[in-house]
Amino acid sequence: MSGVQGLTAITSEKQLRSVYVNLFSHKSLAIDYLANSCSVEDNITFTSCSDKESFYSGLNNHSQEQFNACVNSRIKNTYFLNIKYSSKLINISDLSEDLCRIKIQNKSIFILLIPDALLSNSSDAEINDFLKRFSSFSKKHTATVQLFIYGSLALSLLKPKLLTANSYLSGLATMTVLDEYRYSYLVDFWSNTHGVKSDVEYILSRLENGEIIAETNESAAPSMLIEDKADSERMYLSQDVLGDNTIPPKGVYIAENNKALLGLLQSPRASTVIFSCSSQSEIRQLTIDCFQLRNRAGNQLKIIIRETSQCLRYADEKFLMRAGVNLISPFQVPFVRFMTQVEAIQGQILIRPQPKSLEELLKYDQKFGRKGYLHNSDFTHYCRDVLNKSLQSNIRFALIRLQLLPGMNAEECLRLCHIRRDGDVITASDKALYVLFSAIRQDDINIALNNIFEFPVRDLFHSVRTFENHHDIEIELKKIDENEVIISEEVSMLATEKRIFSSKPTSNENTPSLYAVKKPLSVKVSA
């Protein structure tokens, strides 16, 4: 990656008549990469496979400023997709054919920014044909072609396909976020005039002056890891983990509670330490304790959290794992099965990257600050904010469109919606409701939807669609802004109330009839 101090020439420089692919978990990462490339390269043609409005809408102010600076200094020509094609299904074969008609100077750099949605549904043969055309394009113009592919599917779905298409590529690298100031840059393979290099990972650190320094990730390098057996058989746990009627395993050190458990530990190195968690109020302090214990004991200590009553949300679990927790066992798991899980992680050595300081860790204690109904513009602004924050937190979110049934309007459906959880918001358009869950697993979406409505979602709406990749979300946010509807204050308050049902008893007189009522037939008698 040019412009980054510390990268070797063999893993950063590019050669003419070649195609290089860089994968990014988020679009703003691609712009950071581009900005650093522009610091040492010029004569660049930049092309985005999204329209100009969608391109800028997903970027924060810093990323927009970086891109505009590149356009004003190093980028000679800039192209965006025509807005009338932005919401249509694009055939990648036709797209590559059109893109290869762009006229560029010889010995120049052609950069193409591609959302993962354009390639995610393509077959291996279609992707190979796509890459083959750009390989021919690079040779025809004696140019360097760089394909920037961004989005969550770029890493999970597209990367395996690209690894098999190395006959058309000279390099493939992946960039993801570790925390606010650090990135992981993995070079899968890279070739240039200096030779060929593969499977090298760098940790990129951003300094206060904006410079990026690269260091080889030593923990990723293959090495012999020797298990510390000094106290590996020792187990400590809180009494709350056992419950009332559970007989503890023999040889286990038991403390009265989590605070006493921390005092019981004597310089553990590879022991197993099991904390309990029974309420939301415990999570922050428990996370701090686990982080400090991990830093003190090292990466061979096994730290386990056992949920003793249902209290942990998805965001809480991610927060605990950032603190160095090995295993989180949910409330529903019986103690016998829990001990099997404990046995399964024996000998485990934690290599997950950890925050450098407690202050840095606490930034991931997510407090979303919004809940319930939001006006369309506020909703789309909040969605983009969550999208940008997910870049660092790595917490999954979901945007769901609930298509209204014929004859139903948005206010009627909103009256049946009651959102209680921090970070869950809803808005309305003329033909649909939109729900954003700021922190949720994909498997829990249907459960969460049914929890916020009084009746099953399948009965209230015509269809339900979840948007997962960044490109589709940006297009849908534009539709939300364009198709806003006015919702009364009374209805918007209903969607935001703290309790689904009032604590006061409701009289039968005010209860609407929800079921059929038997009535005698009235028969007209003709005179």
Short mmCIF file of C-alpha atoms in Angstrom, two decimals:
data_model
loop_
_atom_site.label_atom_id
_atom_site.label_comp_id
_atom_site.label_asym_id
_atom_site.label_seq_id
_atom_site.Cartn_x
_atom_site.Cartn_y
_atom_site.Cartn_z
CA MET A 1 0.00 0.00 0.00
CA SER A 2 1.80 3.11 -1.22
CA GLY A 3 2.02 6.06 1.15
CA VAL A 4 2.19 3.85 4.26
CA GLN A 5 5.48 3.82 6.14
CA GLY A 6 6.78 0.37 6.97
CA LEU A 7 5.37 -1.66 4.07
CA THR A 8 7.99 -3.47 2.02
CA ALA A 9 8.27 -2.77 -1.71
CA ILE A 10 7.34 -6.36 -2.56
CA THR A 11 3.99 -6.06 -0.74
CA SER A 12 3.04 -2.50 -1.74
CA GLU A 13 4.33 -1.48 -5.16
CA LYS A 14 2.31 -2.19 -8.31
CA GLN A 15 3.42 -2.79 -11.87
CA LEU A 16 1.92 -1.85 -15.24
CA ARG A 17 -0.17 -4.28 -17.31
CA SER A 18 -1.52 -5.81 -14.09
CA VAL A 19 -4.73 -6.03 -12.03
CA TYR A 20 -4.73 -5.72 -8.23
CA VAL A 21 -7.75 -6.29 -5.96
CA ASN A 22 -8.19 -4.75 -2.51
CA LEU A 23 -11.07 -5.84 -0.27
CA PHE A 24 -12.48 -3.55 2.43
CA SER A 25 -15.07 -4.14 5.14
CA HIS A 26 -16.42 -0.60 4.66
CA LYS A 27 -16.38 2.10 1.99
CA SER A 28 -14.61 4.66 4.18
CA LEU A 29 -11.67 2.25 4.49
CA ALA A 30 -11.36 2.24 0.70
CA ILE A 31 -11.25 6.05 0.72
CA ASP A 32 -8.52 5.98 3.41
CA TYR A 33 -6.54 3.60 1.22
CA LEU A 34 -7.12 5.81 -1.83
CA ALA A 35 -6.00 8.95 0.05
CA ASN A 36 -2.72 7.32 1.03
CA SER A 37 -2.19 6.05 -2.52
CA CYS A 38 -2.75 9.56 -3.88
CA SER A 39 0.02 10.92 -1.67
CA VAL A 40 2.66 9.24 -3.86
CA GLU A 41 0.81 8.43 -7.10
CA ASP A 42 -0.85 10.59 -9.73
CA ASN A 43 -2.42 10.31 -13.19
CA ILE A 44 -5.35 8.39 -11.69
CA THR A 45 -8.76 7.72 -13.24
CA PHE A 46 -11.37 6.96 -10.56
CA THR A 47 -14.69 5.26 -11.35
CA SER A 48 -17.47 4.43 -8.88
CA CYS A 49 -20.09 1.74 -9.59
CA SER A 50 -22.65 3.74 -7.61
CA ASP A 51 -24.19 7.12 -8.40
CA LYS A 52 -22.59 10.25 -6.97
CA GLU A 53 -25.25 10.87 -4.33
CA SER A 54 -25.07 7.30 -3.00
CA PHE A 55 -21.28 7.43 -3.03
CA TYR A 56 -21.11 10.50 -0.80
CA SER A 57 -24.06 9.53 1.43
CA GLY A 58 -22.18 6.64 3.01
CA LEU A 59 -19.10 8.69 3.93
CA ASN A 60 -18.44 10.76 7.04
CA ASN A 61 -17.10 14.32 6.75
CA HIS A 62 -13.47 13.24 7.13
CA SER A 63 -13.71 10.68 4.31
CA GLN A 64 -15.48 13.17 2.04
CA GLU A 65 -12.73 15.73 2.64
CA GLN A 66 -10.06 13.12 1.89
CA PHE A 67 -11.71 12.13 -1.38
CA ASN A 68 -12.24 15.74 -2.51
CA ALA A 69 -8.59 16.47 -1.77
CA CYS A 70 -7.57 13.53 -3.98
CA VAL A 71 -9.84 14.74 -6.80
CA ASN A 72 -8.34 18.23 -6.61
CA SER A 73 -4.73 17.05 -6.53
CA ARG A 74 -4.05 13.62 -8.04
CA ILE A 75 -7.17 12.23 -9.73
CA LYS A 76 -7.38 13.39 -13.35
CA ASN A 77 -10.83 11.98 -14.22
CA THR A 78 -13.77 10.89 -12.05
CA TYR A 79 -16.80 8.88 -13.18
CA PHE A 80 -19.97 7.82 -11.35
CA LEU A 81 -22.84 5.52 -12.31
CA ASN A 82 -25.79 7.28 -13.93
CA ILE A 83 -28.44 7.77 -11.24
CA LYS A 84 -31.20 6.25 -13.39
CA TYR A 85 -29.40 2.88 -13.23
CA SER A 86 -28.65 2.98 -9.50
CA SER A 87 -31.77 1.06 -8.42
CA LYS A 88 -31.71 -1.42 -11.32
CA LEU A 89 -30.16 -4.88 -11.39
CA ILE A 90 -26.84 -4.52 -13.20
CA ASN A 91 -25.32 -7.31 -15.25
CA ILE A 92 -21.59 -7.43 -14.47
CA SER A 93 -20.76 -8.59 -17.99
CA ASP A 94 -22.44 -5.53 -19.50
CA LEU A 95 -20.90 -3.35 -16.79
CA SER A 96 -17.34 -4.52 -17.47
CA GLU A 97 -17.87 -4.06 -21.21
CA ASP A 98 -18.97 -0.43 -20.69
CA LEU A 99 -16.19 0.32 -18.19
CA CYS A 100 -13.51 -0.97 -20.54
CA ARG A 101 -14.62 1.63 -23.08
CA ILE A 102 -13.42 4.45 -20.83
CA LYS A 103 -10.48 6.21 -22.40
CA ILE A 104 -7.45 6.46 -20.13
CA GLN A 105 -3.87 7.52 -20.71
CA ASN A 106 -1.18 4.94 -21.19
CA LYS A 107 0.94 4.15 -18.13
CA SER A 108 -1.76 5.50 -15.82
CA ILE A 109 -3.74 4.04 -12.88
CA PHE A 110 -7.39 3.04 -13.25
CA ILE A 111 -9.24 2.63 -9.92
CA LEU A 112 -12.70 1.06 -9.83
CA LEU A 113 -14.79 1.19 -6.61
CA ILE A 114 -17.27 -1.72 -6.50
CA PRO A 115 -19.93 -2.47 -3.84
CA ASP A 116 -20.06 -6.16 -2.91
CA ALA A 117 -23.71 -6.36 -3.98
CA LEU A 118 -22.73 -6.12 -7.67
CA LEU A 119 -20.63 -9.29 -7.54
CA SER A 120 -22.12 -11.30 -4.66
CA ASN A 121 -24.69 -13.13 -6.79
CA SER A 122 -22.31 -13.79 -9.70
CA SER A 123 -20.99 -17.24 -10.51
CA ASP A 124 -17.30 -18.12 -10.55
CA ALA A 125 -17.35 -18.09 -14.35
CA GLU A 126 -18.89 -14.58 -14.45
CA ILE A 127 -16.32 -13.22 -11.99
CA ASN A 128 -13.49 -14.81 -13.98
CA ASP A 129 -14.80 -13.19 -17.17
CA PHE A 130 -15.08 -9.84 -15.32
CA LEU A 131 -11.44 -10.04 -14.20
CA LYS A 132 -10.25 -11.29 -17.58
CA ARG A 133 -11.66 -8.21 -19.31
CA PHE A 134 -9.83 -5.88 -16.95
CA SER A 135 -6.65 -7.87 -17.38
CA SER A 136 -6.91 -7.29 -21.13
CA PHE A 137 -7.80 -3.63 -20.47
CA SER A 138 -4.61 -3.15 -18.39
CA LYS A 139 -2.44 -4.67 -21.13
CA LYS A 140 -4.12 -2.68 -23.90
CA HIS A 141 -3.38 0.65 -22.15
CA THR A 142 -0.16 -0.46 -20.42
CA ALA A 143 -1.90 0.60 -17.22
CA THR A 144 -2.37 -0.56 -13.62
CA VAL A 145 -5.94 -1.54 -12.73
CA GLN A 146 -6.98 -1.48 -9.07
CA LEU A 147 -10.35 -2.93 -8.05
CA PHE A 148 -11.59 -1.71 -4.65
CA ILE A 149 -14.42 -3.99 -3.46
CA TYR A 150 -16.14 -3.00 -0.21
CA GLY A 151 -18.83 -4.45 2.08
CA SER A 152 -19.32 -7.34 4.49
CA LEU A 153 -19.75 -9.85 1.64
CA ALA A 154 -16.43 -8.85 0.09
CA LEU A 155 -14.57 -10.79 2.76
CA SER A 156 -16.90 -13.68 3.50
CA LEU A 157 -18.26 -14.48 0.03
CA LEU A 158 -16.11 -12.91 -2.69
CA LYS A 159 -12.63 -13.49 -1.30
CA PRO A 160 -12.68 -17.32 -1.77
CA LYS A 161 -13.78 -16.81 -5.38
CA LEU A 162 -11.04 -14.26 -6.05
CA LEU A 163 -8.35 -16.52 -4.60
CA THR A 164 -9.11 -19.07 -7.32
CA ALA A 165 -8.90 -16.41 -10.06
CA ASN A 166 -5.22 -15.61 -9.50
CA SER A 167 -4.38 -16.19 -13.18
CA TYR A 168 -5.91 -12.75 -13.91
CA LEU A 169 -4.66 -11.00 -10.77
CA SER A 170 -1.24 -9.78 -9.70
CA GLY A 171 -2.29 -9.09 -6.13
CA LEU A 172 -5.05 -9.53 -3.54
CA ALA A 173 -5.12 -7.83 -0.12
CA THR A 174 -7.72 -7.34 2.62
CA MET A 175 -8.15 -4.39 4.99
CA THR A 176 -10.32 -4.52 8.12
CA VAL A 177 -10.68 -2.40 11.27
CA LEU A 178 -9.26 -3.48 14.63
CA ASP A 179 -10.17 -0.34 16.56
CA GLU A 180 -10.41 3.43 16.13
CA TYR A 181 -6.77 3.90 15.16
CA ARG A 182 -5.61 0.46 14.02
CA TYR A 183 -6.28 -1.67 10.94
CA SER A 184 -5.38 -5.16 9.84
CA TYR A 185 -3.85 -5.31 6.34
CA LEU A 186 -3.52 -8.89 5.08
CA VAL A 187 -1.61 -9.50 1.87
CA ASP A 188 -2.97 -12.77 0.47
CA PHE A 189 -0.58 -12.57 -2.48
CA TRP A 190 1.22 -9.72 -4.24
CA SER A 191 3.58 -9.71 -7.21
CA ASN A 192 5.57 -6.96 -8.88
CA THR A 193 9.07 -6.36 -10.25
CA HIS A 194 10.53 -7.19 -6.81
CA GLY A 195 9.07 -10.72 -6.75
CA VAL A 196 6.09 -12.48 -5.17
CA LYS A 197 4.95 -12.47 -1.52
CA SER A 198 1.99 -14.17 0.18
CA ASP A 199 0.28 -14.52 3.58
CA VAL A 200 1.77 -11.47 5.28
CA GLU A 201 -0.26 -9.46 7.81
CA TYR A 202 0.49 -5.92 8.91
CA ILE A 203 -1.01 -3.85 11.72
CA LEU A 204 -1.53 -0.30 10.44
CA SER A 205 -1.59 2.43 13.09
CA ARG A 206 -2.87 5.94 12.37
CA LEU A 207 -0.86 8.70 14.08
CA GLU A 208 -2.25 12.04 15.26
CA ASN A 209 -0.79 13.82 12.21
CA GLY A 210 -2.68 11.46 9.87
CA GLU A 211 0.32 9.34 8.88
CA ILE A 212 -0.07 5.54 8.86
CA ILE A 213 2.67 3.28 10.16
CA ALA A 214 2.80 -0.43 9.29
CA GLU A 215 4.23 -3.14 11.53
CA THR A 216 4.34 -6.86 10.84
CA ASN A 217 1.81 -8.72 12.99
CA GLU A 218 4.10 -11.06 14.88
CA SER A 219 1.19 -12.93 16.52
CA ALA A 220 -0.04 -13.97 13.07
CA ALA A 221 3.32 -15.46 12.13
CA PRO A 222 3.51 -19.26 12.52
CA SER A 223 5.37 -20.24 15.67
CA MET A 224 5.47 -23.00 18.26
CA LEU A 225 3.14 -22.06 21.11
CA ILE A 226 3.92 -24.01 24.26
CA GLU A 227 1.11 -24.42 26.76
CA ASP A 228 1.91 -23.24 30.29
CA LYS A 229 1.03 -26.22 32.48
CA ALA A 230 2.02 -24.63 35.79
CA ASP A 231 -1.63 -24.06 36.80
CA SER A 232 -3.59 -25.18 33.72
CA GLU A 233 -5.60 -27.72 35.75
CA ARG A 234 -6.74 -25.14 38.30
CA MET A 235 -10.30 -23.79 38.17
CA TYR A 236 -11.82 -20.83 40.03
CA LEU A 237 -15.51 -19.94 40.01
CA SER A 238 -18.12 -17.80 41.71
CA GLN A 239 -20.74 -19.49 43.91
CA ASP A 240 -23.48 -17.89 41.78
CA VAL A 241 -22.29 -19.98 38.81
CA LEU A 242 -23.35 -23.15 40.64
CA GLY A 243 -26.78 -22.10 41.82
CA ASP A 244 -28.49 -23.60 44.87
CA ASN A 245 -28.66 -27.33 44.17
CA THR A 246 -25.58 -27.97 42.03
CA ILE A 247 -22.72 -29.97 43.49
CA PRO A 248 -19.38 -28.35 42.54
CA PRO A 249 -16.70 -30.44 40.78
CA LYS A 250 -13.88 -31.67 43.01
CA GLY A 251 -10.77 -29.55 43.32
CA VAL A 252 -12.48 -26.32 42.29
CA TYR A 253 -11.77 -23.07 44.16
CA ILE A 254 -15.10 -21.40 44.98
CA ALA A 255 -15.61 -17.74 45.93
CA GLU A 256 -18.77 -16.17 47.33
CA ASN A 257 -19.21 -13.76 44.42
CA ASN A 258 -17.31 -12.16 41.51
CA LYS A 259 -15.58 -9.58 43.73
CA ALA A 260 -14.38 -12.28 46.13
CA LEU A 261 -13.28 -14.39 43.17
CA LEU A 262 -10.90 -11.67 41.98
CA GLY A 263 -9.36 -11.56 45.46
CA LEU A 264 -8.95 -15.34 45.49
CA LEU A 265 -6.81 -15.44 42.35
CA GLN A 266 -3.09 -15.83 42.96
CA SER A 267 -1.11 -14.79 39.86
CA PRO A 268 -3.01 -17.12 37.46
CA ARG A 269 -1.32 -17.93 34.14
CA ALA A 270 -3.29 -20.72 32.45
CA SER A 271 -6.09 -21.37 34.95
CA THR A 272 -9.82 -21.32 34.19
CA VAL A 273 -11.75 -18.45 35.84
CA ILE A 274 -15.55 -18.50 35.70
CA PHE A 275 -17.57 -15.38 36.52
CA SER A 276 -21.34 -15.14 36.86
CA CYS A 277 -23.57 -12.48 35.29
CA SER A 278 -27.16 -11.98 36.37
CA SER A 279 -28.11 -8.38 35.48
CA GLN A 280 -27.39 -5.52 33.10
CA SER A 281 -25.96 -3.43 35.94
CA GLU A 282 -23.04 -5.87 36.36
CA ILE A 283 -21.81 -5.88 32.76
CA ARG A 284 -19.63 -2.77 32.65
CA GLN A 285 -17.70 -3.58 35.84
CA LEU A 286 -17.42 -7.24 34.86
CA THR A 287 -15.92 -6.22 31.50
CA ILE A 288 -13.38 -3.95 33.19
CA ASP A 289 -12.39 -6.74 35.61
CA CYS A 290 -11.95 -9.25 32.77
CA PHE A 291 -9.84 -6.80 30.74
CA GLN A 292 -7.52 -6.03 33.64
CA LEU A 293 -7.25 -9.73 34.51
CA ARG A 294 -6.40 -10.61 30.90
CA ASN A 295 -3.68 -7.94 30.71
CA ARG A 296 -2.20 -9.13 33.99
CA ALA A 297 -2.30 -12.89 33.30
CA GLY A 298 -1.61 -13.16 29.57
CA ASN A 299 -3.22 -15.03 26.68
CA GLN A 300 -3.28 -18.55 28.16
CA LEU A 301 -5.75 -17.75 30.94
CA LYS A 302 -9.29 -19.02 30.23
CA ILE A 303 -11.93 -16.43 31.21
CA ILE A 304 -15.55 -17.63 31.09
CA ILE A 305 -18.83 -15.79 31.73
CA ARG A 306 -21.85 -17.86 32.76
CA GLU A 307 -25.19 -16.08 32.46
CA THR A 308 -27.17 -17.04 35.58
CA SER A 309 -30.30 -15.16 34.52
CA GLN A 310 -31.13 -13.90 31.06
CA CYS A 311 -29.58 -10.43 30.82
CA LEU A 312 -26.90 -10.31 28.10
CA ARG A 313 -27.66 -8.66 24.78
CA TYR A 314 -25.70 -9.19 21.59
CA ALA A 315 -23.83 -5.87 22.05
CA ASP A 316 -22.94 -6.85 25.63
CA GLU A 317 -21.43 -10.14 24.47
CA LYS A 318 -19.30 -8.33 21.87
CA PHE A 319 -18.17 -5.89 24.57
CA LEU A 320 -17.11 -8.74 26.87
CA MET A 321 -15.25 -10.54 24.09
CA ARG A 322 -13.26 -7.38 23.35
CA ALA A 323 -12.14 -7.49 26.99
CA GLY A 324 -10.53 -10.89 26.41
CA VAL A 325 -13.28 -13.31 27.46
CA ASN A 326 -12.85 -16.80 25.94
CA LEU A 327 -16.39 -18.13 26.34
CA ILE A 328 -19.85 -16.78 27.19
CA SER A 329 -22.37 -19.45 28.17
CA PRO A 330 -26.07 -18.51 27.91
CA PHE A 331 -28.59 -18.96 30.70
CA GLN A 332 -30.42 -21.82 28.96
CA VAL A 333 -27.41 -24.19 29.00
CA PRO A 334 -27.66 -26.78 31.85
CA PHE A 335 -24.69 -26.94 34.21
CA VAL A 336 -23.61 -30.39 32.96
CA ARG A 337 -23.45 -29.14 29.36
CA PHE A 338 -21.74 -25.97 30.56
CA MET A 339 -18.92 -28.03 32.10
CA THR A 340 -18.50 -29.77 28.73
CA GLN A 341 -17.99 -26.34 27.15
CA VAL A 342 -15.42 -25.50 29.82
CA GLU A 343 -13.57 -28.73 29.07
CA ALA A 344 -13.63 -27.99 25.32
CA ILE A 345 -11.62 -24.75 25.65
CA GLN A 346 -8.84 -26.21 27.79
CA GLY A 347 -5.47 -25.58 26.15
CA GLN A 348 -6.88 -22.61 24.22
CA ILE A 349 -4.57 -19.64 23.68
CA LEU A 350 -6.31 -16.35 22.93
CA ILE A 351 -4.95 -14.57 19.84
CA ARG A 352 -7.88 -12.17 19.35
CA PRO A 353 -6.60 -8.52 19.18
CA GLN A 354 -7.29 -6.58 22.40
CA PRO A 355 -7.68 -2.82 22.98
CA LYS A 356 -4.47 -1.17 24.11
CA SER A 357 -6.00 0.58 27.12
CA LEU A 358 -9.08 0.57 29.34
CA GLU A 359 -10.12 3.93 27.91
CA GLU A 360 -10.06 2.45 24.42
CA LEU A 361 -12.10 -0.56 25.55
CA LEU A 362 -14.82 1.58 27.14
CA LYS A 363 -15.45 3.29 23.78
CA TYR A 364 -17.13 0.04 22.74
CA ASP A 365 -19.67 0.19 25.57
CA GLN A 366 -22.44 1.04 23.12
CA LYS A 367 -25.04 3.61 24.22
CA PHE A 368 -27.13 4.33 21.14
CA GLY A 369 -29.25 7.11 22.63
CA ARG A 370 -32.17 6.77 20.19
CA LYS A 371 -35.30 4.64 20.47
CA GLY A 372 -38.77 4.35 18.93
CA TYR A 373 -40.23 6.43 16.11
CA LEU A 374 -37.99 8.86 14.19
CA HIS A 375 -38.89 11.22 11.37
CA ASN A 376 -37.58 10.08 7.99
CA SER A 377 -34.60 12.44 7.82
CA ASP A 378 -33.63 11.70 11.45
CA PHE A 379 -33.97 7.97 10.76
CA THR A 380 -31.70 8.00 7.70
CA HIS A 381 -29.13 10.17 9.50
CA TYR A 382 -29.14 7.75 12.45
CA CYS A 383 -28.81 4.75 10.08
CA ARG A 384 -25.72 6.24 8.46
CA ASP A 385 -24.27 6.94 11.90
CA VAL A 386 -24.81 3.30 12.93
CA LEU A 387 -23.32 2.16 9.62
CA ASN A 388 -20.13 4.16 10.27
CA LYS A 389 -19.90 3.04 13.91
CA SER A 390 -20.21 -0.61 12.88
CA LEU A 391 -16.94 -0.16 10.99
CA GLN A 392 -15.08 0.04 14.32
CA SER A 393 -17.34 -1.92 16.67
CA ASN A 394 -17.87 -4.85 14.28
CA ILE A 395 -21.40 -5.16 15.70
CA ARG A 396 -23.99 -6.40 13.24
CA PHE A 397 -27.13 -4.37 12.61
CA ALA A 398 -30.20 -4.83 10.41
CA LEU A 399 -32.40 -2.55 8.29
CA ILE A 400 -35.79 -4.15 7.60
CA ARG A 401 -38.51 -3.00 5.20
CA LEU A 402 -42.06 -4.01 6.14
CA GLN A 403 -44.27 -3.63 3.07
CA LEU A 404 -47.81 -2.51 3.95
CA LEU A 405 -50.84 -4.59 3.03
CA PRO A 406 -53.30 -3.07 0.51
CA GLY A 407 -55.77 -0.88 2.38
CA MET A 408 -53.51 -0.42 5.42
CA ASN A 409 -51.70 2.83 6.19
CA ALA A 410 -48.55 3.50 8.16
CA GLU A 411 -50.29 5.00 11.22
CA GLU A 412 -52.53 1.93 11.67
CA CYS A 413 -49.46 -0.33 11.84
CA LEU A 414 -47.48 2.06 14.02
CA ARG A 415 -50.26 1.95 16.64
CA LEU A 416 -49.44 -1.73 17.08
CA CYS A 417 -45.68 -1.09 17.46
CA HIS A 418 -44.00 -0.61 20.86
CA ILE A 419 -40.22 -0.29 20.97
CA ARG A 420 -38.45 -0.54 24.33
CA ARG A 421 -34.81 -1.44 23.56
CA ASP A 422 -32.16 1.27 23.21
CA GLY A 423 -30.97 1.57 19.60
CA ASP A 424 -34.11 0.17 17.94
CA VAL A 425 -35.85 2.78 15.78
CA ILE A 426 -38.69 2.87 13.25
CA THR A 427 -39.95 5.24 10.57
CA ALA A 428 -42.65 5.26 7.89
CA SER A 429 -42.90 5.85 4.15
CA ASP A 430 -46.01 5.88 1.97
CA LYS A 431 -45.93 2.11 1.32
CA ALA A 432 -43.75 0.62 4.07
CA LEU A 433 -42.42 0.82 7.59
CA TYR A 434 -38.66 0.62 8.17
CA VAL A 435 -37.09 -0.79 11.32
CA LEU A 436 -33.42 -0.49 12.29
CA PHE A 437 -32.03 -2.83 14.93
CA SER A 438 -28.69 -1.21 15.88
CA ALA A 439 -27.22 -4.39 17.37
CA ILE A 440 -28.62 -7.79 16.45
CA ARG A 441 -27.65 -11.20 15.15
CA GLN A 442 -29.19 -12.07 11.80
CA ASP A 443 -30.82 -15.18 13.30
CA ASP A 444 -32.70 -13.05 15.87
CA ILE A 445 -34.36 -10.62 13.45
CA ASN A 446 -37.72 -12.43 13.18
CA ILE A 447 -37.94 -12.86 16.95
CA ALA A 448 -37.15 -9.16 17.52
CA LEU A 449 -39.75 -8.05 14.95
CA ASN A 450 -42.49 -10.11 16.57
CA ASN A 451 -41.52 -8.70 19.98
CA ILE A 452 -42.09 -5.08 18.95
CA PHE A 453 -45.52 -5.65 17.34
CA GLU A 454 -48.70 -6.73 19.11
CA PHE A 455 -49.53 -9.22 16.35
CA PRO A 456 -47.34 -11.54 14.23
CA VAL A 457 -45.48 -9.65 11.50
CA ARG A 458 -46.59 -12.17 8.86
CA ASP A 459 -50.22 -11.13 9.52
CA LEU A 460 -49.62 -7.37 9.59
CA PHE A 461 -47.50 -6.88 6.48
CA HIS A 462 -47.43 -7.95 2.86
CA SER A 463 -43.70 -8.75 2.83
CA VAL A 464 -40.55 -8.41 4.91
CA ARG A 465 -37.09 -7.75 3.48
CA THR A 466 -33.78 -7.38 5.33
CA PHE A 467 -30.98 -5.29 3.80
CA GLU A 468 -27.52 -6.58 4.67
CA ASN A 469 -24.92 -5.00 2.39
CA HIS A 470 -23.93 -1.34 2.47
CA HIS A 471 -24.80 -0.63 -1.17
CA ASP A 472 -28.43 -1.80 -0.86
CA ILE A 473 -28.82 0.07 2.45
CA GLU A 474 -27.65 3.35 0.90
CA ILE A 475 -30.13 2.98 -1.98
CA GLU A 476 -32.98 2.20 0.45
CA LEU A 477 -32.15 5.21 2.65
CA LYS A 478 -32.61 7.45 -0.39
CA LYS A 479 -36.10 5.96 -0.91
CA ILE A 480 -36.98 6.63 2.73
CA ASP A 481 -36.10 10.32 2.33
CA GLU A 482 -38.02 10.58 -0.94
CA ASN A 483 -41.24 8.88 0.27
CA GLU A 484 -41.77 10.41 3.70
CA VAL A 485 -45.22 10.60 5.31
CA ILE A 486 -46.53 12.72 8.17
CA ILE A 487 -47.19 10.77 11.38
CA SER A 488 -49.20 12.29 14.24
CA GLU A 489 -47.45 12.93 17.56
CA GLU A 490 -49.88 10.62 19.33
CA VAL A 491 -48.93 7.63 17.17
CA SER A 492 -45.19 8.39 17.29
CA MET A 493 -45.37 8.41 21.11
CA LEU A 494 -47.10 5.00 21.10
CA ALA A 495 -44.19 3.51 19.18
CA THR A 496 -41.74 4.85 21.73
CA GLU A 497 -43.40 4.04 25.04
CA LYS A 498 -41.45 2.20 27.72
CA ARG A 499 -44.13 -0.37 28.46
CA ILE A 500 -46.07 -2.31 25.89
CA PHE A 501 -49.12 -2.53 28.12
CA SER A 502 -50.33 -0.03 30.68
CA SER A 503 -50.14 -1.02 34.35
CA LYS A 504 -53.76 0.10 34.79
CA PRO A 505 -56.51 -2.45 34.07
CA THR A 506 -58.41 -1.78 30.87
CA SER A 507 -62.20 -1.88 30.96
CA ASN A 508 -63.99 -4.19 28.57
CA GLU A 509 -65.92 -1.24 27.14
CA ASN A 510 -62.79 0.21 25.54
CA THR A 511 -61.50 -3.10 24.20
CA PRO A 512 -62.10 -3.50 20.45
CA SER A 513 -63.64 -6.72 19.18
CA LEU A 514 -60.89 -8.82 17.62
CA TYR A 515 -62.92 -11.96 16.91
CA ALA A 516 -66.23 -12.78 15.23
CA VAL A 517 -69.36 -12.25 17.35
CA LYS A 518 -72.39 -14.49 16.94
CA LYS A 519 -75.49 -12.48 15.92
CA PRO A 520 -78.98 -13.62 14.81
CA LEU A 521 -79.75 -13.28 11.12
CA SER A 522 -82.30 -10.65 10.20
CA VAL A 523 -84.56 -11.85 7.41
CA LYS A 524 -86.46 -9.40 5.24
CA VAL A 525 -90.04 -10.46 4.57
CA SER A 526 -91.44 -9.18 1.30
CA ALA A 527 -94.94 -7.73 1.43
#
